[in-house]
CSV table of C-alpha atoms and ligand atoms in Angstrom, one decimal:
chain,number,residue,atom,x,y,z
A,1,MET,CA,0.1,0.0,0.0
A,2,ARG,CA,1.3,3.5,-0.9
A,3,GLN,CA,0.2,7.1,-1.0
A,4,LEU,CA,0.3,8.7,-4.7
A,5,ILE,CA,-1.4,11.3,-6.9
A,6,LEU,CA,-3.7,10.2,-9.3
A,7,ILE,CA,-4.4,12.6,-12.2
A,8,ARG,CA,-7.4,12.8,-14.2
A,9,TYR,CA,-7.0,14.5,-17.8
A,10,GLY,CA,-10.0,16.5,-19.4
A,11,GLU,CA,-10.3,17.1,-23.3
A,12,ILE,CA,-7.4,14.9,-24.2
A,13,TYR,CA,-9.8,12.4,-23.6
A,14,LEU,CA,-12.0,13.4,-26.7
A,15,LYS,CA,-8.9,12.9,-29.0
A,16,GLY,CA,-9.1,10.4,-31.4
A,17,LEU,CA,-5.9,8.9,-33.4
A,18,ASN,CA,-3.7,11.7,-32.0
A,19,ARG,CA,-4.6,11.3,-28.4
A,20,PRO,CA,-1.2,9.6,-27.8
A,21,TYR,CA,0.8,12.8,-29.0
A,22,PHE,CA,-1.3,14.8,-26.6
A,23,LEU,CA,-0.6,12.4,-23.6
A,24,HIS,CA,2.9,12.3,-24.2
A,25,ALA,CA,3.0,16.1,-23.9
A,26,LEU,CA,1.1,16.2,-20.7
A,27,VAL,CA,3.5,13.5,-19.4
A,28,ASP,CA,6.4,15.6,-20.2
A,29,ARG,CA,4.9,18.7,-18.6
A,30,VAL,CA,3.9,16.7,-15.3
A,31,LYS,CA,7.3,15.3,-15.2
A,32,GLN,CA,8.8,18.7,-15.4
A,33,VAL,CA,7.0,20.1,-12.4
A,34,ALA,CA,7.2,17.1,-10.5
A,35,LYS,CA,10.9,16.7,-10.7
A,36,PRO,CA,11.8,19.4,-8.1
A,37,PHE,CA,9.8,17.0,-5.7
A,38,GLY,CA,11.8,13.8,-6.8
A,39,GLY,CA,8.4,12.6,-7.9
A,40,LYS,CA,8.0,9.5,-10.3
A,41,VAL,CA,5.3,9.9,-13.3
A,42,TRP,CA,4.0,7.2,-15.5
A,43,LEU,CA,0.7,7.0,-17.3
A,44,HIS,CA,-1.3,3.6,-17.2
A,45,ASP,CA,-4.7,3.3,-18.1
A,46,ALA,CA,-6.1,6.7,-18.7
A,47,ARG,CA,-4.4,8.1,-15.6
A,48,LEU,CA,-1.4,9.7,-14.8
A,49,PHE,CA,0.3,8.9,-11.4
A,50,VAL,CA,3.0,10.4,-9.4
A,51,SER,CA,4.5,8.7,-6.6
A,52,ASP,CA,7.4,9.1,-4.2
A,53,MET,CA,7.4,12.9,-3.9
A,54,THR,CA,9.1,14.6,-1.1
A,55,ASP,CA,6.4,16.9,-0.5
A,56,MET,CA,2.9,15.8,-1.5
A,57,GLU,CA,0.9,19.2,-1.0
A,58,GLY,CA,3.7,21.4,-2.8
A,59,CYS,CA,3.7,18.9,-5.8
A,60,MET,CA,0.0,18.8,-6.0
A,61,THR,CA,-0.1,22.4,-6.3
A,62,ALA,CA,2.5,22.5,-9.1
A,63,VAL,CA,0.4,19.7,-10.6
A,64,SER,CA,-2.9,21.3,-10.7
A,65,ARG,CA,-1.2,24.5,-12.8
A,66,VAL,CA,-0.4,22.0,-15.7
A,67,PHE,CA,-2.5,22.9,-18.6
A,68,GLY,CA,-4.2,19.5,-19.5
A,69,VAL,CA,-5.0,18.3,-16.1
A,70,HIS,CA,-8.5,18.4,-15.2
A,71,SER,CA,-8.2,17.0,-11.3
A,72,LEU,CA,-6.2,15.3,-9.3
A,73,CYS,CA,-6.5,13.2,-6.1
A,74,PRO,CA,-4.3,12.1,-3.2
A,75,ALA,CA,-4.8,8.5,-3.4
A,76,ILE,CA,-3.8,5.1,-1.8
A,77,GLU,CA,-2.9,2.3,-3.9
A,78,MET,CA,-3.5,-1.1,-2.7
A,79,ASP,CA,-3.4,-4.7,-4.1
A,80,LYS,CA,-7.0,-5.2,-5.6
A,81,ALA,CA,-7.0,-9.0,-4.5
A,82,ASP,CA,-8.1,-8.4,-0.9
A,83,PHE,CA,-11.5,-6.7,-1.0
A,84,THR,CA,-11.9,-6.8,2.9
A,85,ALA,CA,-8.6,-5.1,3.3
A,86,ILE,CA,-9.7,-2.3,0.8
A,87,CYS,CA,-13.0,-1.8,2.7
A,88,GLU,CA,-10.8,-1.5,5.8
A,89,GLN,CA,-8.8,1.2,4.4
A,90,ALA,CA,-11.8,2.9,3.0
A,91,ALA,CA,-13.4,3.2,6.6
A,92,SER,CA,-10.4,4.5,8.0
A,93,MET,CA,-10.3,7.2,5.4
A,94,MET,CA,-13.7,8.2,6.1
A,95,GLU,CA,-13.2,8.3,9.9
A,96,GLY,CA,-13.7,11.7,11.2
A,97,ILE,CA,-15.9,12.6,8.2
A,98,THR,CA,-19.2,13.3,8.9
A,99,GLY,CA,-22.8,13.8,6.9
A,100,THR,CA,-23.9,12.0,3.7
A,101,PHE,CA,-21.7,10.0,1.5
A,102,LYS,CA,-21.5,7.3,-1.1
A,103,VAL,CA,-18.9,5.0,-2.7
A,104,ASP,CA,-18.5,5.3,-6.6
A,105,ALA,CA,-16.6,2.5,-8.0
A,106,ARG,CA,-15.2,2.2,-11.4
A,107,ARG,CA,-13.6,-0.8,-12.9
A,108,SER,CA,-11.2,-0.7,-16.1
A,109,ASP,CA,-10.4,-4.4,-15.0
A,110,LYS,CA,-13.6,-6.4,-16.2
A,111,ARG,CA,-12.3,-9.5,-14.9
A,112,TYR,CA,-12.4,-8.5,-11.3
A,113,PRO,CA,-14.9,-10.7,-9.5
A,114,MET,CA,-17.2,-7.8,-8.2
A,115,THR,CA,-19.2,-5.5,-10.4
A,116,SER,CA,-19.1,-1.7,-9.9
A,117,PRO,CA,-22.6,-1.8,-8.2
A,118,GLN,CA,-21.6,-4.6,-5.7
A,119,ILE,CA,-18.7,-2.5,-4.6
A,120,ASN,CA,-20.7,0.2,-4.1
A,121,MET,CA,-23.0,-1.7,-1.8
A,122,GLU,CA,-20.6,-4.0,0.0
A,123,MET,CA,-18.2,-1.2,0.7
A,124,GLY,CA,-20.9,1.2,1.6
A,125,GLY,CA,-22.3,-1.4,3.9
A,126,TYR,CA,-18.8,-1.7,5.5
A,127,ILE,CA,-18.2,2.0,5.8
A,128,LEU,CA,-21.6,2.6,7.7
A,129,GLU,CA,-20.6,-0.1,10.1
A,130,HIS,CA,-17.3,0.9,11.1
A,131,THR,CA,-17.7,4.6,11.4
A,132,GLN,CA,-19.9,7.1,12.9
A,133,GLY,CA,-21.8,10.0,12.0
A,134,LEU,CA,-22.3,8.9,8.2
A,135,SER,CA,-25.5,8.3,6.3
A,136,VAL,CA,-25.6,7.2,2.5
A,137,ASP,CA,-27.3,9.5,0.0
A,138,ILE,CA,-26.6,8.2,-3.4
A,139,HIS,CA,-28.0,11.2,-5.4
A,140,HIS,CA,-26.6,14.0,-3.7
A,141,PRO,CA,-24.0,12.9,-0.9
A,142,GLU,CA,-21.7,15.5,0.5
A,143,HIS,CA,-18.6,12.9,0.5
A,144,VAL,CA,-17.8,10.5,-2.1
A,145,MET,CA,-15.4,7.6,-1.7
A,146,ASN,CA,-14.0,6.7,-4.9
A,147,VAL,CA,-12.7,3.3,-6.0
A,148,GLU,CA,-10.9,2.5,-9.1
A,149,ILE,CA,-10.0,-1.0,-10.0
A,150,ARG,CA,-7.4,-1.2,-12.5
A,151,ASP,CA,-3.9,-2.6,-12.0
A,152,HIS,CA,-4.4,-2.2,-8.4
A,153,ALA,CA,-6.9,-0.6,-6.4
A,154,TYR,CA,-7.1,3.2,-6.1
A,155,LEU,CA,-9.2,4.9,-3.1
A,156,TYR,CA,-9.5,8.7,-2.9
A,157,VAL,CA,-12.0,11.1,-1.4
A,158,ARG,CA,-10.4,14.5,-2.0
A,159,VAL,CA,-10.7,15.8,-5.6
A,160,ILE,CA,-8.8,18.8,-6.4
A,161,GLU,CA,-10.0,21.1,-9.6
A,162,ALA,CA,-7.0,21.9,-11.9
A,163,VAL,CA,-6.6,24.3,-14.7
A,164,GLY,CA,-7.9,22.3,-17.5
A,165,GLY,CA,-7.0,23.1,-21.1
A,166,MET,CA,-4.3,21.3,-23.1
A,167,PRO,CA,-0.8,20.6,-22.6
A,168,VAL,CA,1.6,23.6,-23.5
A,169,GLY,CA,3.2,23.0,-27.3
A,170,THR,CA,0.5,21.1,-28.6
A,171,GLY,CA,-1.1,24.3,-29.8
A,172,GLY,CA,1.7,26.0,-31.5
A,173,LYS,CA,3.2,29.2,-30.6
A,174,ALA,CA,2.1,33.0,-30.1
A,175,THR,CA,3.5,36.1,-28.8
A,176,LEU,CA,2.1,38.1,-26.0
A,177,LEU,CA,2.3,41.9,-25.8
A,178,LEU,CA,2.7,42.1,-22.0
A,179,SER,CA,2.2,45.4,-20.0
A,180,GLY,CA,2.4,45.8,-16.3
A,181,GLY,CA,-1.4,46.0,-16.3
A,182,ILE,CA,-4.0,43.5,-15.1
A,183,ASP,CA,-5.4,42.4,-18.6
A,184,SER,CA,-2.6,41.1,-20.5
A,185,PRO,CA,-1.2,38.4,-18.3
A,186,VAL,CA,-4.9,37.0,-18.0
A,187,ALA,CA,-4.8,37.0,-22.0
A,188,GLY,CA,-1.6,35.4,-21.9
A,189,TYR,CA,-2.9,32.6,-19.7
A,190,CYS,CA,-6.0,32.2,-21.8
A,191,ILE,CA,-4.3,31.3,-24.7
A,192,ALA,CA,-1.5,29.4,-23.2
A,193,LYS,CA,-4.4,27.3,-21.5
A,194,ARG,CA,-5.2,25.8,-25.0
A,195,GLY,CA,-1.8,24.6,-25.3
A,196,VAL,CA,0.1,27.5,-27.0
A,197,GLU,CA,3.7,28.0,-26.3
A,198,ILE,CA,3.8,31.8,-25.3
A,199,SER,CA,6.8,34.1,-25.6
A,200,ALA,CA,6.3,37.7,-24.4
A,201,VAL,CA,7.3,41.4,-25.6
A,202,HIS,CA,7.3,44.4,-23.3
A,203,PHE,CA,7.7,48.0,-24.5
A,204,HIS,CA,9.6,50.4,-22.1
A,205,SER,CA,10.4,53.9,-22.2
A,206,TYR,CA,13.4,54.5,-20.0
A,207,PRO,CA,13.6,57.2,-18.2
A,208,TYR,CA,9.7,57.8,-18.6
A,209,THR,CA,9.1,54.4,-17.3
A,210,SER,CA,11.3,53.3,-14.4
A,211,GLU,CA,13.5,50.1,-13.6
A,212,ARG,CA,11.1,49.0,-11.1
A,213,ALA,CA,8.2,49.0,-14.1
A,214,LYS,CA,10.5,46.5,-15.6
A,215,GLU,CA,11.2,44.4,-12.7
A,216,LYS,CA,7.5,44.6,-12.2
A,217,VAL,CA,6.8,42.8,-15.8
A,218,ILE,CA,9.5,40.1,-15.2
A,219,THR,CA,7.6,39.3,-12.0
A,220,LEU,CA,4.7,38.9,-13.8
A,221,ALA,CA,6.3,37.0,-16.7
A,222,LYS,CA,7.5,34.7,-13.8
A,223,GLN,CA,4.0,34.1,-12.4
A,224,LEU,CA,2.7,33.4,-15.9
A,225,SER,CA,5.5,30.7,-16.7
A,226,SER,CA,4.5,28.7,-13.6
A,227,TYR,CA,1.5,27.7,-16.1
A,228,CYS,CA,3.5,28.0,-19.2
A,229,CYS,CA,6.9,26.1,-19.0
A,230,GLY,CA,9.0,29.1,-19.0
A,231,ILE,CA,8.7,32.1,-21.3
A,232,ARG,CA,11.3,33.9,-23.6
A,233,LEU,CA,10.6,37.7,-22.6
A,234,TYR,CA,11.6,40.7,-25.0
A,235,ILE,CA,12.3,44.0,-23.4
A,236,VAL,CA,12.0,46.4,-26.1
A,237,PRO,CA,13.4,50.0,-25.7
A,238,PHE,CA,10.5,52.1,-26.9
A,239,THR,CA,11.5,55.6,-26.1
A,240,GLU,CA,12.7,56.6,-29.4
A,241,PRO,CA,9.7,55.7,-31.3
A,242,GLN,CA,7.6,57.5,-28.5
A,243,LEU,CA,9.5,60.5,-28.4
A,244,THR,CA,9.4,60.8,-32.5
A,245,ILE,CA,5.5,60.0,-32.6
A,246,HIS,CA,5.1,63.0,-29.9
A,247,GLU,CA,7.0,65.3,-31.9
A,248,LYS,CA,5.9,64.6,-35.6
A,249,CYS,CA,2.3,63.2,-35.4
A,250,PRO,CA,-1.1,64.9,-34.5
A,251,GLU,CA,-1.7,64.5,-30.7
A,252,GLU,CA,-5.1,62.7,-31.3
A,253,TYR,CA,-3.6,60.0,-33.1
A,254,GLY,CA,-0.6,59.3,-30.9
A,255,THR,CA,-1.9,56.7,-28.9
A,256,LEU,CA,-3.0,54.7,-31.9
A,257,ILE,CA,0.0,55.5,-33.9
A,258,MET,CA,1.9,54.0,-30.8
A,259,ARG,CA,0.0,50.8,-30.9
A,260,ARG,CA,0.6,50.2,-34.4
A,261,PHE,CA,4.3,50.5,-33.7
A,262,MET,CA,4.1,48.1,-30.8
A,263,MET,CA,2.4,45.6,-33.3
A,264,ARG,CA,4.7,46.0,-36.1
A,265,ILE,CA,7.5,45.3,-33.6
A,266,ALA,CA,6.1,42.5,-31.7
A,267,SER,CA,5.0,40.8,-35.0
A,268,ARG,CA,8.7,41.0,-36.1
A,269,ILE,CA,9.9,39.5,-32.9
A,270,ALA,CA,7.2,36.8,-33.0
A,271,GLU,CA,8.3,35.8,-36.6
A,272,LYS,CA,12.0,35.3,-35.1
A,273,GLU,CA,10.6,33.2,-32.4
A,274,GLY,CA,8.5,31.1,-34.8
A,275,ALA,CA,5.2,32.4,-33.3
A,276,ARG,CA,2.1,32.3,-35.8
A,277,ALA,CA,0.0,35.1,-33.8
A,278,LEU,CA,-0.2,37.8,-31.3
A,279,ILE,CA,-2.0,38.2,-27.9
A,280,THR,CA,-3.1,41.3,-26.5
A,281,GLY,CA,-5.4,42.0,-23.5
A,282,GLU,CA,-7.6,44.5,-25.2
A,283,SER,CA,-11.5,44.5,-24.7
A,284,ILE,CA,-13.9,46.4,-26.7
A,285,GLY,CA,-14.4,50.0,-25.6
A,286,GLN,CA,-12.1,49.9,-22.5
A,287,VAL,CA,-10.1,52.7,-23.8
A,288,ALA,CA,-10.1,55.0,-26.8
A,289,SER,CA,-7.7,52.8,-28.6
A,290,GLN,CA,-9.9,49.8,-28.2
A,291,THR,CA,-13.0,50.7,-30.2
A,292,ILE,CA,-13.8,48.7,-33.2
A,293,GLU,CA,-12.4,51.3,-35.5
A,294,ALA,CA,-9.1,51.7,-33.4
A,295,LEU,CA,-8.8,47.9,-33.3
A,296,CYS,CA,-9.3,47.9,-37.1
A,297,CYS,CA,-6.3,50.3,-37.5
A,298,THR,CA,-3.8,48.5,-35.3
A,299,ASP,CA,-4.6,45.2,-37.0
A,300,ALA,CA,-4.1,47.0,-40.4
A,301,VAL,CA,-0.1,46.7,-39.7
A,302,VAL,CA,0.0,43.2,-38.4
A,303,PRO,CA,0.9,40.3,-40.8
A,304,MET,CA,-0.7,37.6,-38.8
A,305,PRO,CA,-3.7,36.9,-36.4
A,306,VAL,CA,-4.2,38.9,-33.2
A,307,PHE,CA,-5.8,37.1,-30.3
A,308,ARG,CA,-7.8,38.9,-28.0
A,309,PRO,CA,-9.5,36.5,-25.6
A,310,LEU,CA,-10.7,39.2,-23.2
A,311,ILE,CA,-12.4,41.3,-26.0
A,312,GLY,CA,-16.0,40.4,-24.6
A,313,ASN,CA,-14.9,40.5,-20.8
A,314,ASP,CA,-15.6,43.4,-18.5
A,315,LYS,CA,-12.9,44.5,-16.3
A,316,ILE,CA,-14.5,42.9,-13.2
A,317,GLU,CA,-14.3,39.5,-14.9
A,318,ILE,CA,-10.7,40.0,-15.9
A,319,ILE,CA,-9.9,40.8,-12.2
A,320,HIS,CA,-11.5,37.6,-11.0
A,321,ILE,CA,-9.3,35.6,-13.3
A,322,ALA,CA,-6.1,37.7,-12.2
A,323,GLU,CA,-7.1,36.9,-8.8
A,324,LYS,CA,-7.4,33.3,-9.3
A,325,ILE,CA,-4.3,32.8,-11.4
A,326,GLY,CA,-2.1,34.9,-8.9
A,327,THR,CA,-1.2,38.2,-11.1
A,328,TYR,CA,-3.5,40.4,-9.6
A,329,GLU,CA,-1.7,41.9,-6.8
A,330,THR,CA,1.5,42.6,-8.7
A,331,SER,CA,-0.5,44.1,-11.6
A,332,CYS,CA,-1.9,46.5,-9.2
A,333,LEU,CA,1.7,47.8,-8.1
A,334,PRO,CA,1.7,51.4,-9.1
A,335,TYR,CA,4.4,51.8,-11.6
A,336,GLU,CA,3.9,53.8,-14.6
A,337,ASP,CA,3.5,51.9,-18.3
A,338,CYS,CA,4.5,53.5,-21.8
A,339,CYS,CA,0.9,53.9,-22.7
A,340,THR,CA,0.4,56.4,-19.9
A,341,VAL,CA,3.3,58.4,-21.1
A,342,PHE,CA,2.1,61.3,-23.7
A,343,THR,CA,-1.5,60.2,-23.5
A,344,PRO,CA,-3.5,62.8,-25.6
A,345,ARG,CA,-6.2,64.8,-24.0
A,346,HIS,CA,-8.7,64.0,-26.8
A,347,PRO,CA,-7.6,60.8,-28.5
A,348,ALA,CA,-9.7,59.9,-31.4
A,349,THR,CA,-12.2,57.2,-30.9
A,350,HIS,CA,-13.7,56.5,-34.5
A,351,PRO,CA,-10.4,57.1,-36.6
A,352,LYS,CA,-10.4,56.4,-40.0
A,353,LEU,CA,-7.2,54.4,-41.4
A,354,GLU,CA,-6.5,56.8,-44.0
A,355,ASN,CA,-6.0,59.5,-41.7
A,356,VAL,CA,-4.0,57.6,-39.5
A,357,GLU,CA,-1.7,56.4,-42.3
A,358,ARG,CA,-1.7,60.1,-43.4
A,359,ALA,CA,-0.6,60.9,-39.9
A,360,GLU,CA,2.2,58.6,-39.9
A,361,GLN,CA,3.8,59.6,-43.4
A,362,GLY,CA,6.5,62.1,-41.9
A,363,LEU,CA,8.0,59.0,-39.9
A,364,ASP,CA,10.8,56.7,-40.9
A,365,ILE,CA,8.7,53.6,-39.7
A,366,GLU,CA,11.4,51.0,-40.9
A,367,SER,CA,14.2,52.4,-39.1
A,368,LEU,CA,12.4,52.8,-35.9
A,369,VAL,CA,10.9,49.4,-35.9
A,370,GLN,CA,14.2,47.9,-36.8
A,371,ALA,CA,16.2,49.6,-33.9
A,372,ALA,CA,13.7,48.7,-31.4
A,373,VAL,CA,14.0,44.9,-32.5
A,374,ASP,CA,17.6,45.1,-32.6
A,375,GLY,CA,17.7,46.8,-29.1
A,376,ALA,CA,15.6,44.4,-27.6
A,377,GLU,CA,17.0,42.6,-24.5
A,378,LEU,CA,15.9,39.0,-24.2
A,379,ILE,CA,15.3,37.5,-20.6
A,380,GLU,CA,14.4,33.7,-20.1
A,381,VAL,CA,12.2,33.5,-17.3
B,401,LIG,P1,-3.5,45.7,-19.4
B,401,LIG,O1,-4.4,45.7,-20.4
B,401,LIG,O2,-2.6,44.6,-19.4
B,401,LIG,O3,-4.3,45.9,-17.9
B,401,LIG,P2,-3.2,48.6,-19.7
B,401,LIG,O4,-4.5,48.4,-19.5
B,401,LIG,O5,-2.1,49.1,-19.1
B,401,LIG,O6,-2.6,46.9,-19.2
B,401,LIG,P3,-3.7,48.9,-22.2
B,401,LIG,O7,-3.6,50.5,-22.7
B,401,LIG,O8,-5.4,48.5,-22.1
B,401,LIG,O9,-3.0,48.4,-21.3
B,401,LIG,O10,-3.3,48.1,-23.5
B,401,LIG,C1,-3.8,47.3,-24.2
B,401,LIG,C2,-3.0,46.0,-24.5
B,401,LIG,O11,-1.7,46.5,-25.0
B,401,LIG,C3,-2.5,45.1,-23.1
B,401,LIG,O12,-3.4,44.3,-22.7
B,401,LIG,C4,-1.1,44.8,-23.7
B,401,LIG,O13,-1.2,43.6,-24.6
B,401,LIG,C5,-0.6,45.9,-24.7
B,401,LIG,N1,0.2,46.9,-24.1
B,401,LIG,C6,0.2,47.9,-23.5
B,401,LIG,N2,1.3,48.4,-22.8
B,401,LIG,C7,2.2,47.4,-23.2
B,401,LIG,C8,3.6,47.6,-23.0
B,401,LIG,N3,4.0,48.6,-22.5
B,401,LIG,N4,4.6,46.6,-23.4
B,401,LIG,C9,3.7,45.4,-23.9
B,401,LIG,N5,2.4,45.4,-24.5
B,401,LIG,C10,1.6,46.3,-24.0
B,402,LIG,MG1,-6.1,47.1,-20.6
């Protein structure tokens, strides 16, 4: 008998012929996070298992953040031959628990001498007889004693919800425009959750934005990378484009032109990274540069799809996700972003593309973009 973590995966289950590919990626990811705990990881019969970890709770927290994991359970593995011993163990696990319960048995070993309903009945009866303060409710139980009969018998009561999604790396690569705000880390999380490997670009305008603002973004990238298997973060010097735009372009288009520069630079970096899409934290109407017309003007300079997973979310909904994934507090630190430097008093909210293009005519776009790409500092977090 031993204690281990039993892991259930979600959507991968629905995959057909290419399920092994997804499972392989999931096993790799779980191995990666279990390694610091010395955990051994294996796949057997539609479940992943981790055993021999030095710190069970720590390892479970790490595994619960692996995209592709639906839920995990601290379980007891036993020899399946001795049903009385299994019932004794189940009763000892239910000790101290009060209220209603049921036994939920599943057999993948169809040669096992008892059917699932028989296991439910017999074990339920045994638990009732050998514990106090419990009664059976098979429709709405407060507690469930799960029994899985596979190569061994597995018993568990506690089920921990994990992040779900698909294993990182199975969905291609995309590049996130990561500000120090609340939205963009959440946007990165949402896309990474679908199995996408993320690299990130942050624009900073030293000395208008401080060293502490840059540190804050590195911290955010670290927090995101606990879900994403590491992030390559590019810190791009953005002072020169910003000063030039401020000096040479009509004020009302300043923010929009700045955003077009961000997109051009980010797509160059994405191409270098082998990424096929950009990700931003924009949502319709949040600020002037996020009206539909403004978004059309930004997209006009991007040679790849732009994913905006928060486009239909309210700020409060985004905050809830940020709290859940652990980026909210860092995002709230009060350091300036380059978007808040030189903000126009009356930005155009319904810009026409031809007017924006005309407003950019006096700029040497190519050399500004290339200098920013060349000056980018790469940090692996
Ligand atoms: P967030 O949207 O992350 O809360 P914010 O509200 O300060 O930050 P917005 O002005 O809403 O940023 O910018 C919209 C999007 O543009 C961000 O979600 C992010 O993807 C991108 N962005 C803004 N500023 C930067 C920056 N300094 N570096 C990289 N990307 C940025
Ligand atoms: Mg925003």
